[in-house]
Amino acid sequence: MQIVRKETDPLHLTLELTLEPSDYAPKFESEIKKYKNQAQLKGFRKGMTPVSVIKKMYGKSILSDVINEAIQDKLFGYLDEQNLNYLGQPLPNRDENLVFNLDVNNLKDYKFSFDLGLAPELDVKGVSETDEYNYFDVSIPDSIVEEEFMAARRRFGKRVEATDTIQNMDMIKLEAEELDGNVVKDGGWKTEFTLLVDIVNDQAVKDELLTKKLGDNITFDIYKLEDKDEAHINKYLLKKPEDSDLEIGNMFSATITEVTRVELAELNEEFFSTFGDESVTDETSLKEFLRKDIKAYYDNQALQFMYRDIMDRLMDNNEINLPETFLKRYLKESNENVTEDVVENEFDAFAKNMRWSLQKSHLAKQYEISVEEADIRKHFTNSVFSYMRSYGNMDYSFISQTVDRLMKDKEQVNKAYEEILADRVFSRIGDTVKKKNIAITQEDFVEKVKQLNERVNNL
């Protein structure tokens, strides 16, 4: 086999591969022999069909498969041997690869050409010991701790019926009738639904509800009760059949037929044990536990905020050229349903992601970072554990089964791999660069995060 390299453009390489009979003939003859031994054609005993007949009937198909396999082995073997950092996959050269006349009785040389897009050499700037980034030290107010404390008591509490004045977190059941002016409409629409008072969107109605109790009446515009679209109101509040064209008014009068609220969990050993921490034994220690938990959350958010700042600066300050012509062709040829217009419209976003991916991979190699299967399993375990804990479900058997299922999902595994790799790269950067600690209130930090998300989503 011979391979000739042609560097046609910067970051664009063409490989001319010459496949000689010695590269594929032994495999071809071996496959022909297998067919001969297995074939049972009319007029011949099994295994006794002449080779000439086998070649005539199946030879070109067998030779084509053998040549394709040899090309893959030789080409990718060469790429690994030369340690070429290429993007995407090699593409057959459209100008030089012609339709070949396969002659099974006269094996000869075959030439193939493949185009490659090469990754640029990188020297990432912005991650040295002299580079400085802001790190926000978020202060946690007592009010946030108290909110989380009460939320925990509600989460582990039990729902009971209430007959006194309705409260904000009560769940109410309403039996509603359509109005005609100020009276119930004769033959009008009737419906029944439950509603959490806290999510009532019409403030006037919400304020009035907070003065009512079981058995009282209230009037409202049903389309203003929740901050939802008309389809949601029709389906869940009016409970109107999808195929119905019946016109229903918006004003309703309703009787409050049921009021339930969560009775806060008692501050006892059973409640404190649900947090899975031996230090939590009373209200004071629980609030301290919650404060540390909230602080850890915002510390992580602050790190993620700083990491985004690092990423933005790396993207702005490191010019990374790409083999754009090759990549556009690769995107189109590797996705049958993608048109030229789609490629052109979405290429900038694709290129931006690739530039970041190249920097991330370069830094991972520089820092000698690797991600093992055990790391991915631990990542899944922590994610599932955290999710289940928020619902008070600590069924470790279920958690283990969920992790096993995620480990079999290739897409989820790849996503976890990239997340772990990115976290470790950012962590190493964070350990290297200077951090300028800036004190900030929780409220101001939340606003900064909101602004960042809006900017990122609008890119």
Tab-separated table of C-alpha atoms in Angstrom:
chain	number	residue	atom	x	y	z
A	1	MET	CA	0.000	0.000	0.000
A	2	GLN	CA	1.171	3.514	-0.791
A	3	ILE	CA	-0.177	6.755	0.682
A	4	VAL	CA	0.767	10.170	-0.682
A	5	ARG	CA	-0.088	13.357	1.229
A	6	LYS	CA	-1.109	16.535	-0.570
A	7	GLU	CA	-1.618	19.682	1.469
A	8	THR	CA	-3.972	21.548	-0.814
A	9	ASP	CA	-4.968	24.434	1.519
A	10	PRO	CA	-4.181	25.421	5.103
A	11	LEU	CA	-5.825	22.833	7.384
A	12	HIS	CA	-6.935	20.829	4.340
A	13	LEU	CA	-5.183	17.589	3.417
A	14	THR	CA	-5.763	15.071	0.619
A	15	LEU	CA	-4.514	11.504	1.006
A	16	GLU	CA	-3.972	9.458	-2.152
A	17	LEU	CA	-4.124	5.791	-1.244
A	18	THR	CA	-2.964	3.082	-3.664
A	19	LEU	CA	-4.274	-0.358	-2.777
A	20	GLU	CA	-2.112	-3.115	-4.250
A	21	PRO	CA	-3.220	-6.735	-4.809
A	22	SER	CA	-1.049	-7.866	-1.914
A	23	ASP	CA	-3.145	-5.672	0.378
A	24	TYR	CA	-6.409	-7.420	-0.375
A	25	ALA	CA	-5.854	-10.611	-2.427
A	26	PRO	CA	-5.351	-13.001	0.548
A	27	LYS	CA	-8.596	-11.837	2.142
A	28	PHE	CA	-10.424	-12.032	-1.183
A	29	GLU	CA	-9.293	-15.608	-1.829
A	30	SER	CA	-10.203	-16.563	1.751
A	31	GLU	CA	-13.735	-15.175	1.333
A	32	ILE	CA	-14.150	-16.947	-2.022
A	33	LYS	CA	-13.163	-20.228	-0.359
A	34	LYS	CA	-15.743	-19.661	2.408
A	35	TYR	CA	-18.465	-19.117	-0.183
A	36	LYS	CA	-17.336	-22.224	-2.078
A	37	ASN	CA	-17.529	-24.400	1.027
A	38	GLN	CA	-20.964	-23.070	1.989
A	39	ALA	CA	-22.582	-22.739	-1.438
A	40	GLN	CA	-25.112	-25.309	-2.590
A	41	LEU	CA	-25.993	-24.415	-6.151
A	42	LYS	CA	-28.162	-26.360	-8.536
A	43	GLY	CA	-26.094	-28.947	-10.378
A	44	PHE	CA	-23.302	-29.067	-7.783
A	45	ARG	CA	-22.875	-30.842	-4.484
A	46	LYS	CA	-22.383	-28.664	-1.414
A	47	GLY	CA	-18.808	-27.421	-1.294
A	48	MET	CA	-18.035	-28.638	-4.815
A	49	THR	CA	-19.067	-25.562	-6.806
A	50	PRO	CA	-16.097	-24.496	-8.981
A	51	VAL	CA	-14.281	-21.330	-7.922
A	52	SER	CA	-14.874	-19.850	-11.382
A	53	VAL	CA	-18.650	-20.122	-10.856
A	54	ILE	CA	-18.440	-18.593	-7.375
A	55	LYS	CA	-16.387	-15.692	-8.731
A	56	LYS	CA	-18.791	-15.174	-11.608
A	57	MET	CA	-21.837	-15.099	-9.340
A	58	TYR	CA	-20.517	-13.426	-6.182
A	59	GLY	CA	-16.992	-12.294	-6.962
A	60	LYS	CA	-17.567	-8.580	-7.567
A	61	SER	CA	-19.688	-8.201	-4.433
A	62	ILE	CA	-17.108	-10.049	-2.341
A	63	LEU	CA	-14.211	-8.094	-3.874
A	64	SER	CA	-15.994	-4.785	-3.264
A	65	ASP	CA	-16.519	-5.612	0.419
A	66	VAL	CA	-12.915	-6.772	0.835
A	67	ILE	CA	-11.520	-3.628	-0.828
A	68	ASN	CA	-13.724	-1.356	1.308
A	69	GLU	CA	-12.583	-3.144	4.453
A	70	ALA	CA	-8.930	-2.884	3.370
A	71	ILE	CA	-9.324	0.838	2.674
A	72	GLN	CA	-10.778	1.448	6.141
A	73	ASP	CA	-8.021	-0.555	7.840
A	74	LYS	CA	-5.182	1.036	5.891
A	75	LEU	CA	-6.538	4.586	5.981
A	76	PHE	CA	-7.338	4.766	9.686
A	77	GLY	CA	-4.209	2.800	10.533
A	78	TYR	CA	-2.204	5.486	8.723
A	79	LEU	CA	-4.065	8.303	10.483
A	80	ASP	CA	-3.350	6.746	13.890
A	81	GLU	CA	0.272	6.079	12.983
A	82	GLN	CA	0.833	9.663	11.808
A	83	ASN	CA	-1.126	11.021	14.800
A	84	LEU	CA	-3.109	13.357	12.549
A	85	ASN	CA	-5.576	15.528	14.452
A	86	TYR	CA	-8.436	15.651	11.974
A	87	LEU	CA	-11.999	16.938	12.258
A	88	GLY	CA	-15.085	14.910	11.438
A	89	GLN	CA	-14.289	11.979	9.154
A	90	PRO	CA	-12.257	11.599	5.939
A	91	LEU	CA	-14.425	12.278	2.873
A	92	PRO	CA	-13.899	10.566	-0.500
A	93	ASN	CA	-12.524	13.077	-2.987
A	94	ARG	CA	-15.353	13.748	-5.438
A	95	ASP	CA	-13.052	14.704	-8.299
A	96	GLU	CA	-10.644	11.772	-8.172
A	97	ASN	CA	-12.662	8.778	-6.984
A	98	LEU	CA	-14.226	7.239	-10.066
A	99	VAL	CA	-16.362	4.174	-10.603
A	100	PHE	CA	-13.980	1.224	-10.603
A	101	ASN	CA	-14.204	-1.744	-12.962
A	102	LEU	CA	-13.622	-4.673	-10.639
A	103	ASP	CA	-12.006	-7.668	-12.362
A	104	VAL	CA	-12.097	-10.701	-10.078
A	105	ASN	CA	-9.765	-12.690	-12.368
A	106	ASN	CA	-7.160	-9.987	-12.806
A	107	LEU	CA	-6.454	-8.297	-9.462
A	108	LYS	CA	-4.742	-4.941	-9.837
A	109	ASP	CA	-3.920	-1.645	-8.145
A	110	TYR	CA	-6.734	0.689	-7.154
A	111	LYS	CA	-6.294	4.333	-6.259
A	112	PHE	CA	-8.479	6.316	-3.876
A	113	SER	CA	-8.342	9.896	-2.622
A	114	PHE	CA	-9.690	11.229	0.674
A	115	ASP	CA	-10.038	14.807	1.899
A	116	LEU	CA	-9.373	15.679	5.524
A	117	GLY	CA	-9.996	18.790	7.567
A	118	LEU	CA	-7.210	19.278	10.103
A	119	ALA	CA	-7.503	20.771	13.574
A	120	PRO	CA	-5.321	23.852	14.063
A	121	GLU	CA	-2.390	23.975	16.452
A	122	LEU	CA	-3.427	25.798	19.618
A	123	ASP	CA	-1.731	27.905	22.235
A	124	VAL	CA	-4.596	28.857	24.530
A	125	LYS	CA	-4.186	32.275	26.135
A	126	GLY	CA	-6.111	33.390	29.221
A	127	VAL	CA	-5.396	30.507	31.614
A	128	SER	CA	-2.067	31.494	33.142
A	129	GLU	CA	-1.215	32.415	36.720
A	130	THR	CA	-1.284	36.095	35.790
A	131	ASP	CA	-4.829	36.036	34.346
A	132	GLU	CA	-7.492	37.267	36.785
A	133	TYR	CA	-11.229	36.553	36.936
A	134	ASN	CA	-14.008	37.734	39.236
A	135	TYR	CA	-15.459	35.277	41.743
A	136	PHE	CA	-18.647	36.336	43.525
A	137	ASP	CA	-18.912	35.492	47.230
A	138	VAL	CA	-22.679	35.332	47.744
A	139	SER	CA	-24.060	36.191	51.188
A	140	ILE	CA	-27.061	34.114	52.289
A	141	PRO	CA	-29.748	36.104	54.189
A	142	ASP	CA	-31.656	34.557	57.075
A	143	SER	CA	-34.884	34.956	55.096
A	144	ILE	CA	-33.687	32.461	52.467
A	145	VAL	CA	-32.776	29.923	55.156
A	146	GLU	CA	-36.177	30.404	56.782
A	147	GLU	CA	-37.946	29.908	53.437
A	148	GLU	CA	-36.055	26.673	52.842
A	149	PHE	CA	-36.786	25.532	56.409
A	150	MET	CA	-40.510	26.091	55.942
A	151	ALA	CA	-40.430	24.489	52.499
A	152	ALA	CA	-38.847	21.381	54.030
A	153	ARG	CA	-41.544	21.215	56.685
A	154	ARG	CA	-44.227	21.520	53.998
A	155	ARG	CA	-42.499	18.935	51.816
A	156	PHE	CA	-42.537	16.334	54.582
A	157	GLY	CA	-45.870	17.426	56.025
A	158	LYS	CA	-49.321	15.940	55.378
A	159	ARG	CA	-52.328	17.464	53.645
A	160	VAL	CA	-55.382	18.058	55.856
A	161	GLU	CA	-58.806	19.671	55.389
A	162	ALA	CA	-59.186	23.286	56.521
A	163	THR	CA	-62.342	25.208	57.484
A	164	ASP	CA	-60.837	28.516	58.576
A	165	THR	CA	-59.812	31.448	56.350
A	166	ILE	CA	-58.015	30.342	53.202
A	167	GLN	CA	-54.224	30.709	53.124
A	168	ASN	CA	-51.821	31.295	50.250
A	169	MET	CA	-50.542	27.697	49.987
A	170	ASP	CA	-53.992	26.079	50.296
A	171	MET	CA	-55.419	23.856	47.596
A	172	ILE	CA	-59.066	24.658	46.869
A	173	LYS	CA	-61.737	22.813	44.905
A	174	LEU	CA	-64.217	24.962	42.999
A	175	GLU	CA	-67.622	24.054	41.548
A	176	ALA	CA	-68.104	26.754	38.906
A	177	GLU	CA	-71.059	27.826	36.761
A	178	GLU	CA	-71.093	30.132	33.751
A	179	LEU	CA	-72.649	33.566	34.305
A	180	ASP	CA	-74.934	35.644	32.140
A	181	GLY	CA	-74.378	39.100	33.460
A	182	ASN	CA	-74.690	38.855	37.226
A	183	VAL	CA	-76.781	35.657	37.346
A	184	VAL	CA	-76.085	32.020	36.607
A	185	LYS	CA	-76.753	31.328	32.936
A	186	ASP	CA	-79.687	29.025	32.261
A	187	GLY	CA	-78.197	25.861	30.719
A	188	GLY	CA	-74.721	27.389	30.990
A	189	TRP	CA	-71.424	25.539	31.293
A	190	LYS	CA	-70.536	23.863	34.582
A	191	THR	CA	-67.105	22.660	35.634
A	192	GLU	CA	-65.158	21.518	38.690
A	193	PHE	CA	-61.419	21.861	39.274
A	194	THR	CA	-58.791	22.269	41.984
A	195	LEU	CA	-56.387	25.176	42.216
A	196	LEU	CA	-53.412	26.200	44.339
A	197	VAL	CA	-54.180	29.674	45.673
A	198	ASP	CA	-50.553	30.754	45.345
A	199	ILE	CA	-50.611	30.436	41.530
A	200	VAL	CA	-53.794	32.445	40.958
A	201	ASN	CA	-52.781	35.048	38.377
A	202	ASP	CA	-55.622	37.560	38.891
A	203	GLN	CA	-54.400	39.500	41.941
A	204	ALA	CA	-57.844	40.865	42.812
A	205	VAL	CA	-59.327	37.351	42.835
A	206	LYS	CA	-56.352	36.054	44.819
A	207	ASP	CA	-56.765	38.788	47.439
A	208	GLU	CA	-60.476	38.010	47.729
A	209	LEU	CA	-59.804	34.272	48.074
A	210	LEU	CA	-57.568	34.992	51.056
A	211	THR	CA	-60.665	36.377	52.861
A	212	LYS	CA	-62.867	33.362	52.056
A	213	LYS	CA	-63.400	29.963	53.641
A	214	LEU	CA	-65.031	26.605	52.842
A	215	GLY	CA	-68.560	27.046	51.404
A	216	ASP	CA	-68.115	30.654	50.272
A	217	ASN	CA	-68.698	31.883	46.714
A	218	ILE	CA	-66.429	33.852	44.432
A	219	THR	CA	-66.765	35.333	40.924
A	220	PHE	CA	-63.910	35.405	38.415
A	221	ASP	CA	-62.818	35.515	34.777
A	222	ILE	CA	-61.784	31.905	34.254
A	223	TYR	CA	-59.257	32.861	31.541
A	224	LYS	CA	-57.383	35.055	34.050
A	225	LEU	CA	-57.206	32.553	36.905
A	226	GLU	CA	-53.866	31.089	35.795
A	227	ASP	CA	-51.021	32.464	33.729
A	228	LYS	CA	-51.759	29.936	30.988
A	229	ASP	CA	-52.938	29.994	27.387
A	230	GLU	CA	-56.500	29.414	26.209
A	231	ALA	CA	-55.822	25.760	25.321
A	232	HIS	CA	-54.717	25.014	28.878
A	233	ILE	CA	-57.765	26.738	30.391
A	234	ASN	CA	-60.119	24.877	28.028
A	235	LYS	CA	-58.572	21.525	28.882
A	236	TYR	CA	-57.888	21.724	32.613
A	237	LEU	CA	-60.316	24.296	34.029
A	238	LEU	CA	-63.303	24.310	31.682
A	239	LYS	CA	-62.677	20.651	30.756
A	240	LYS	CA	-64.126	21.365	27.350
A	241	PRO	CA	-63.937	18.502	24.784
A	242	GLU	CA	-61.218	19.126	22.164
A	243	ASP	CA	-63.613	18.708	19.245
A	244	SER	CA	-66.263	20.999	20.748
A	245	ASP	CA	-67.028	24.329	19.052
A	246	LEU	CA	-69.347	25.414	21.883
A	247	GLU	CA	-68.920	29.069	22.844
A	248	ILE	CA	-68.469	29.506	26.595
A	249	GLY	CA	-68.360	32.835	28.395
A	250	ASN	CA	-65.398	33.870	30.486
A	251	MET	CA	-67.190	34.925	33.699
A	252	PHE	CA	-68.007	32.245	36.303
A	253	SER	CA	-69.382	32.023	39.820
A	254	ALA	CA	-67.961	29.243	41.990
A	255	THR	CA	-68.541	27.648	45.359
A	256	ILE	CA	-65.497	26.597	47.377
A	257	THR	CA	-66.324	22.946	48.102
A	258	GLU	CA	-63.022	21.815	49.568
A	259	VAL	CA	-59.973	23.439	51.176
A	260	THR	CA	-56.866	21.469	52.029
A	261	ARG	CA	-53.494	22.618	53.271
A	262	VAL	CA	-50.244	21.009	54.222
A	263	GLU	CA	-49.856	20.532	57.937
A	264	LEU	CA	-46.221	21.276	58.654
A	265	ALA	CA	-44.051	18.316	59.623
A	266	GLU	CA	-43.398	18.066	63.341
A	267	LEU	CA	-39.892	18.942	64.495
A	268	ASN	CA	-39.080	15.454	65.720
A	269	GLU	CA	-36.439	12.777	65.223
A	270	GLU	CA	-38.266	11.257	62.265
A	271	PHE	CA	-38.291	14.613	60.446
A	272	PHE	CA	-34.647	15.447	61.196
A	273	SER	CA	-33.468	11.987	60.066
A	274	THR	CA	-34.838	12.551	56.550
A	275	PHE	CA	-31.908	14.873	55.788
A	276	GLY	CA	-29.363	12.048	56.002
A	277	ASP	CA	-26.950	13.998	58.224
A	278	GLU	CA	-26.232	12.992	61.831
A	279	SER	CA	-25.519	16.600	62.789
A	280	VAL	CA	-29.178	17.528	62.185
A	281	THR	CA	-30.922	16.953	65.508
A	282	ASP	CA	-33.001	20.095	66.125
A	283	GLU	CA	-34.252	23.290	64.490
A	284	THR	CA	-30.982	25.193	65.021
A	285	SER	CA	-28.767	22.463	63.549
A	286	LEU	CA	-31.198	21.941	60.659
A	287	LYS	CA	-31.095	25.629	59.759
A	288	GLU	CA	-27.305	25.562	59.906
A	289	PHE	CA	-27.341	22.494	57.643
A	290	LEU	CA	-29.688	24.270	55.220
A	291	ARG	CA	-27.531	27.420	55.277
A	292	LYS	CA	-24.441	25.396	54.348
A	293	ASP	CA	-26.422	23.595	51.654
A	294	ILE	CA	-27.705	26.886	50.191
A	295	LYS	CA	-24.244	28.456	50.426
A	296	ALA	CA	-22.714	25.449	48.651
A	297	TYR	CA	-25.319	25.854	45.907
A	298	TYR	CA	-24.509	29.535	45.404
A	299	ASP	CA	-20.756	28.871	45.634
A	300	ASN	CA	-21.173	26.418	42.788
A	301	GLN	CA	-23.299	28.926	40.883
A	302	ALA	CA	-20.577	31.529	41.396
A	303	LEU	CA	-17.993	29.100	40.045
A	304	GLN	CA	-20.169	28.385	37.007
A	305	PHE	CA	-20.565	32.137	36.498
A	306	MET	CA	-16.778	32.563	36.625
A	307	TYR	CA	-16.298	29.586	34.287
A	308	ARG	CA	-18.625	31.211	31.776
A	309	ASP	CA	-16.558	34.387	32.038
A	310	ILE	CA	-13.420	32.324	31.407
A	311	MET	CA	-15.016	30.617	28.420
A	312	ASP	CA	-16.110	33.953	26.924
A	313	ARG	CA	-12.654	35.440	27.344
A	314	LEU	CA	-10.969	32.388	25.800
A	315	MET	CA	-13.336	32.539	22.844
A	316	ASP	CA	-12.723	36.280	22.401
A	317	ASN	CA	-8.937	36.246	22.842
A	318	ASN	CA	-7.923	33.080	20.979
A	319	GLU	CA	-8.252	33.164	17.210
A	320	ILE	CA	-8.884	29.649	15.928
A	321	ASN	CA	-8.976	29.027	12.203
A	322	LEU	CA	-11.053	26.141	10.885
A	323	PRO	CA	-11.165	24.332	7.526
A	324	GLU	CA	-14.581	25.840	6.865
A	325	THR	CA	-15.032	24.599	3.284
A	326	PHE	CA	-14.329	21.030	4.363
A	327	LEU	CA	-16.566	21.275	7.452
A	328	LYS	CA	-19.522	22.616	5.473
A	329	ARG	CA	-19.153	19.749	3.029
A	330	TYR	CA	-18.816	17.286	5.911
A	331	LEU	CA	-22.005	18.576	7.551
A	332	LYS	CA	-23.957	18.220	4.341
A	333	GLU	CA	-22.628	14.799	3.306
A	334	SER	CA	-22.958	13.258	6.760
A	335	ASN	CA	-26.584	14.417	7.108
A	336	GLU	CA	-28.753	13.433	4.152
A	337	ASN	CA	-31.603	15.796	5.000
A	338	VAL	CA	-29.442	18.884	5.508
A	339	THR	CA	-29.585	21.449	2.709
A	340	GLU	CA	-27.009	24.041	1.672
A	341	ASP	CA	-29.185	26.777	3.200
A	342	VAL	CA	-29.354	24.982	6.552
A	343	VAL	CA	-25.584	24.523	6.596
A	344	GLU	CA	-24.982	28.202	5.823
A	345	ASN	CA	-27.519	29.410	8.392
A	346	GLU	CA	-26.292	27.185	11.215
A	347	PHE	CA	-22.581	27.012	10.455
A	348	ASP	CA	-21.560	29.946	12.662
A	349	ALA	CA	-23.080	28.288	15.738
A	350	PHE	CA	-21.504	24.953	14.773
A	351	ALA	CA	-18.101	26.593	14.263
A	352	LYS	CA	-18.331	28.390	17.612
A	353	ASN	CA	-19.060	25.118	19.411
A	354	MET	CA	-16.190	23.431	17.607
A	355	ARG	CA	-13.738	26.208	18.504
A	356	TRP	CA	-14.675	25.827	22.161
A	357	SER	CA	-14.495	22.029	21.938
A	358	LEU	CA	-10.992	22.252	20.445
A	359	GLN	CA	-9.817	24.528	23.254
A	360	LYS	CA	-11.378	22.271	25.875
A	361	SER	CA	-9.751	19.147	24.394
A	362	HIS	CA	-6.400	20.937	24.105
A	363	LEU	CA	-6.515	21.987	27.762
A	364	ALA	CA	-7.646	18.522	28.877
A	365	LYS	CA	-4.597	17.057	27.133
A	366	GLN	CA	-2.337	19.770	28.544
A	367	TYR	CA	-3.614	19.109	32.076
A	368	GLU	CA	-3.525	15.304	31.516
A	369	ILE	CA	-7.222	15.016	32.388
A	370	SER	CA	-9.074	11.789	31.710
A	371	VAL	CA	-12.616	10.558	32.363
A	372	GLU	CA	-13.150	6.910	33.291
A	373	GLU	CA	-16.283	4.772	33.419
A	374	ALA	CA	-16.261	4.946	37.224
A	375	ASP	CA	-16.326	8.758	37.003
A	376	ILE	CA	-19.429	8.664	34.821
A	377	ARG	CA	-21.181	6.229	37.175
A	378	LYS	CA	-20.367	8.465	40.158
A	379	HIS	CA	-21.693	11.474	38.225
A	380	PHE	CA	-25.000	9.696	37.562
A	381	THR	CA	-25.231	8.465	41.175
A	382	ASN	CA	-24.766	11.961	42.601
A	383	SER	CA	-27.326	13.429	40.185
A	384	VAL	CA	-29.984	10.818	40.942
A	385	PHE	CA	-29.276	10.930	44.699
A	386	SER	CA	-29.660	14.717	44.758
A	387	TYR	CA	-32.908	14.540	42.781
A	388	MET	CA	-34.399	11.813	44.961
A	389	ARG	CA	-33.386	13.555	48.190
A	390	SER	CA	-35.344	16.656	47.197
A	391	TYR	CA	-38.468	14.469	47.152
A	392	GLY	CA	-37.627	12.700	50.394
A	393	ASN	CA	-37.104	9.385	48.585
A	394	MET	CA	-33.930	7.618	49.679
A	395	ASP	CA	-34.620	4.229	48.085
A	396	TYR	CA	-31.023	3.190	47.350
A	397	SER	CA	-32.120	0.177	45.316
A	398	PHE	CA	-34.119	2.430	42.989
A	399	ILE	CA	-31.201	4.872	42.740
A	400	SER	CA	-28.845	2.038	41.759
A	401	GLN	CA	-31.260	0.724	39.126
A	402	THR	CA	-31.661	4.215	37.657
A	403	VAL	CA	-27.875	4.628	37.417
A	404	ASP	CA	-27.538	1.228	35.707
A	405	ARG	CA	-30.136	2.293	33.134
A	406	LEU	CA	-28.354	5.594	32.463
A	407	MET	CA	-25.026	3.797	31.982
A	408	LYS	CA	-26.592	1.875	29.069
A	409	ASP	CA	-27.783	5.062	27.351
A	410	LYS	CA	-24.992	6.086	24.959
A	411	GLU	CA	-26.333	9.612	24.527
A	412	GLN	CA	-26.536	10.162	28.284
A	413	VAL	CA	-23.053	8.697	28.787
A	414	ASN	CA	-21.554	10.984	26.121
A	415	LYS	CA	-23.298	13.993	27.666
A	416	ALA	CA	-22.003	13.076	31.123
A	417	TYR	CA	-18.489	12.581	29.723
A	418	GLU	CA	-18.457	16.078	28.216
A	419	GLU	CA	-19.848	17.614	31.415
A	420	ILE	CA	-17.239	15.904	33.605
A	421	LEU	CA	-14.428	16.812	31.197
A	422	ALA	CA	-15.533	20.457	31.082
A	423	ASP	CA	-15.855	20.620	34.888
A	424	ARG	CA	-12.356	19.228	35.355
A	425	VAL	CA	-10.854	21.547	32.774
A	426	PHE	CA	-12.515	24.559	34.399
A	427	SER	CA	-11.482	23.330	37.841
A	428	ARG	CA	-7.833	23.188	36.757
A	429	ILE	CA	-8.119	26.629	35.206
A	430	GLY	CA	-9.712	27.895	38.438
A	431	ASP	CA	-6.821	26.477	40.444
A	432	THR	CA	-4.340	28.229	38.146
A	433	VAL	CA	-5.681	31.733	37.504
A	434	LYS	CA	-6.123	34.530	40.021
A	435	LYS	CA	-9.552	34.860	41.633
A	436	LYS	CA	-10.744	38.287	42.676
A	437	ASN	CA	-13.294	37.733	45.429
A	438	ILE	CA	-16.219	40.132	45.222
A	439	ALA	CA	-18.843	40.180	47.982
A	440	ILE	CA	-22.390	40.292	46.650
A	441	THR	CA	-25.900	39.854	48.013
A	442	GLN	CA	-27.952	36.858	46.981
A	443	GLU	CA	-30.501	39.124	45.323
A	444	ASP	CA	-27.884	40.961	43.229
A	445	PHE	CA	-26.206	37.706	42.221
A	446	VAL	CA	-29.528	36.215	41.081
A	447	GLU	CA	-30.005	39.286	38.876
A	448	LYS	CA	-26.526	38.845	37.378
A	449	VAL	CA	-27.283	35.205	36.587
A	450	LYS	CA	-30.584	36.217	35.007
A	451	GLN	CA	-28.831	38.762	32.786
A	452	LEU	CA	-26.199	36.194	31.803
A	453	ASN	CA	-28.838	33.613	30.867
A	454	GLU	CA	-30.723	36.164	28.787
A	455	ARG	CA	-27.509	37.088	26.952
A	456	VAL	CA	-26.558	33.442	26.342
A	457	ASN	CA	-30.067	32.515	25.146
A	458	ASN	CA	-30.091	35.409	22.696
A	459	LEU	CA	-26.771	34.536	21.094
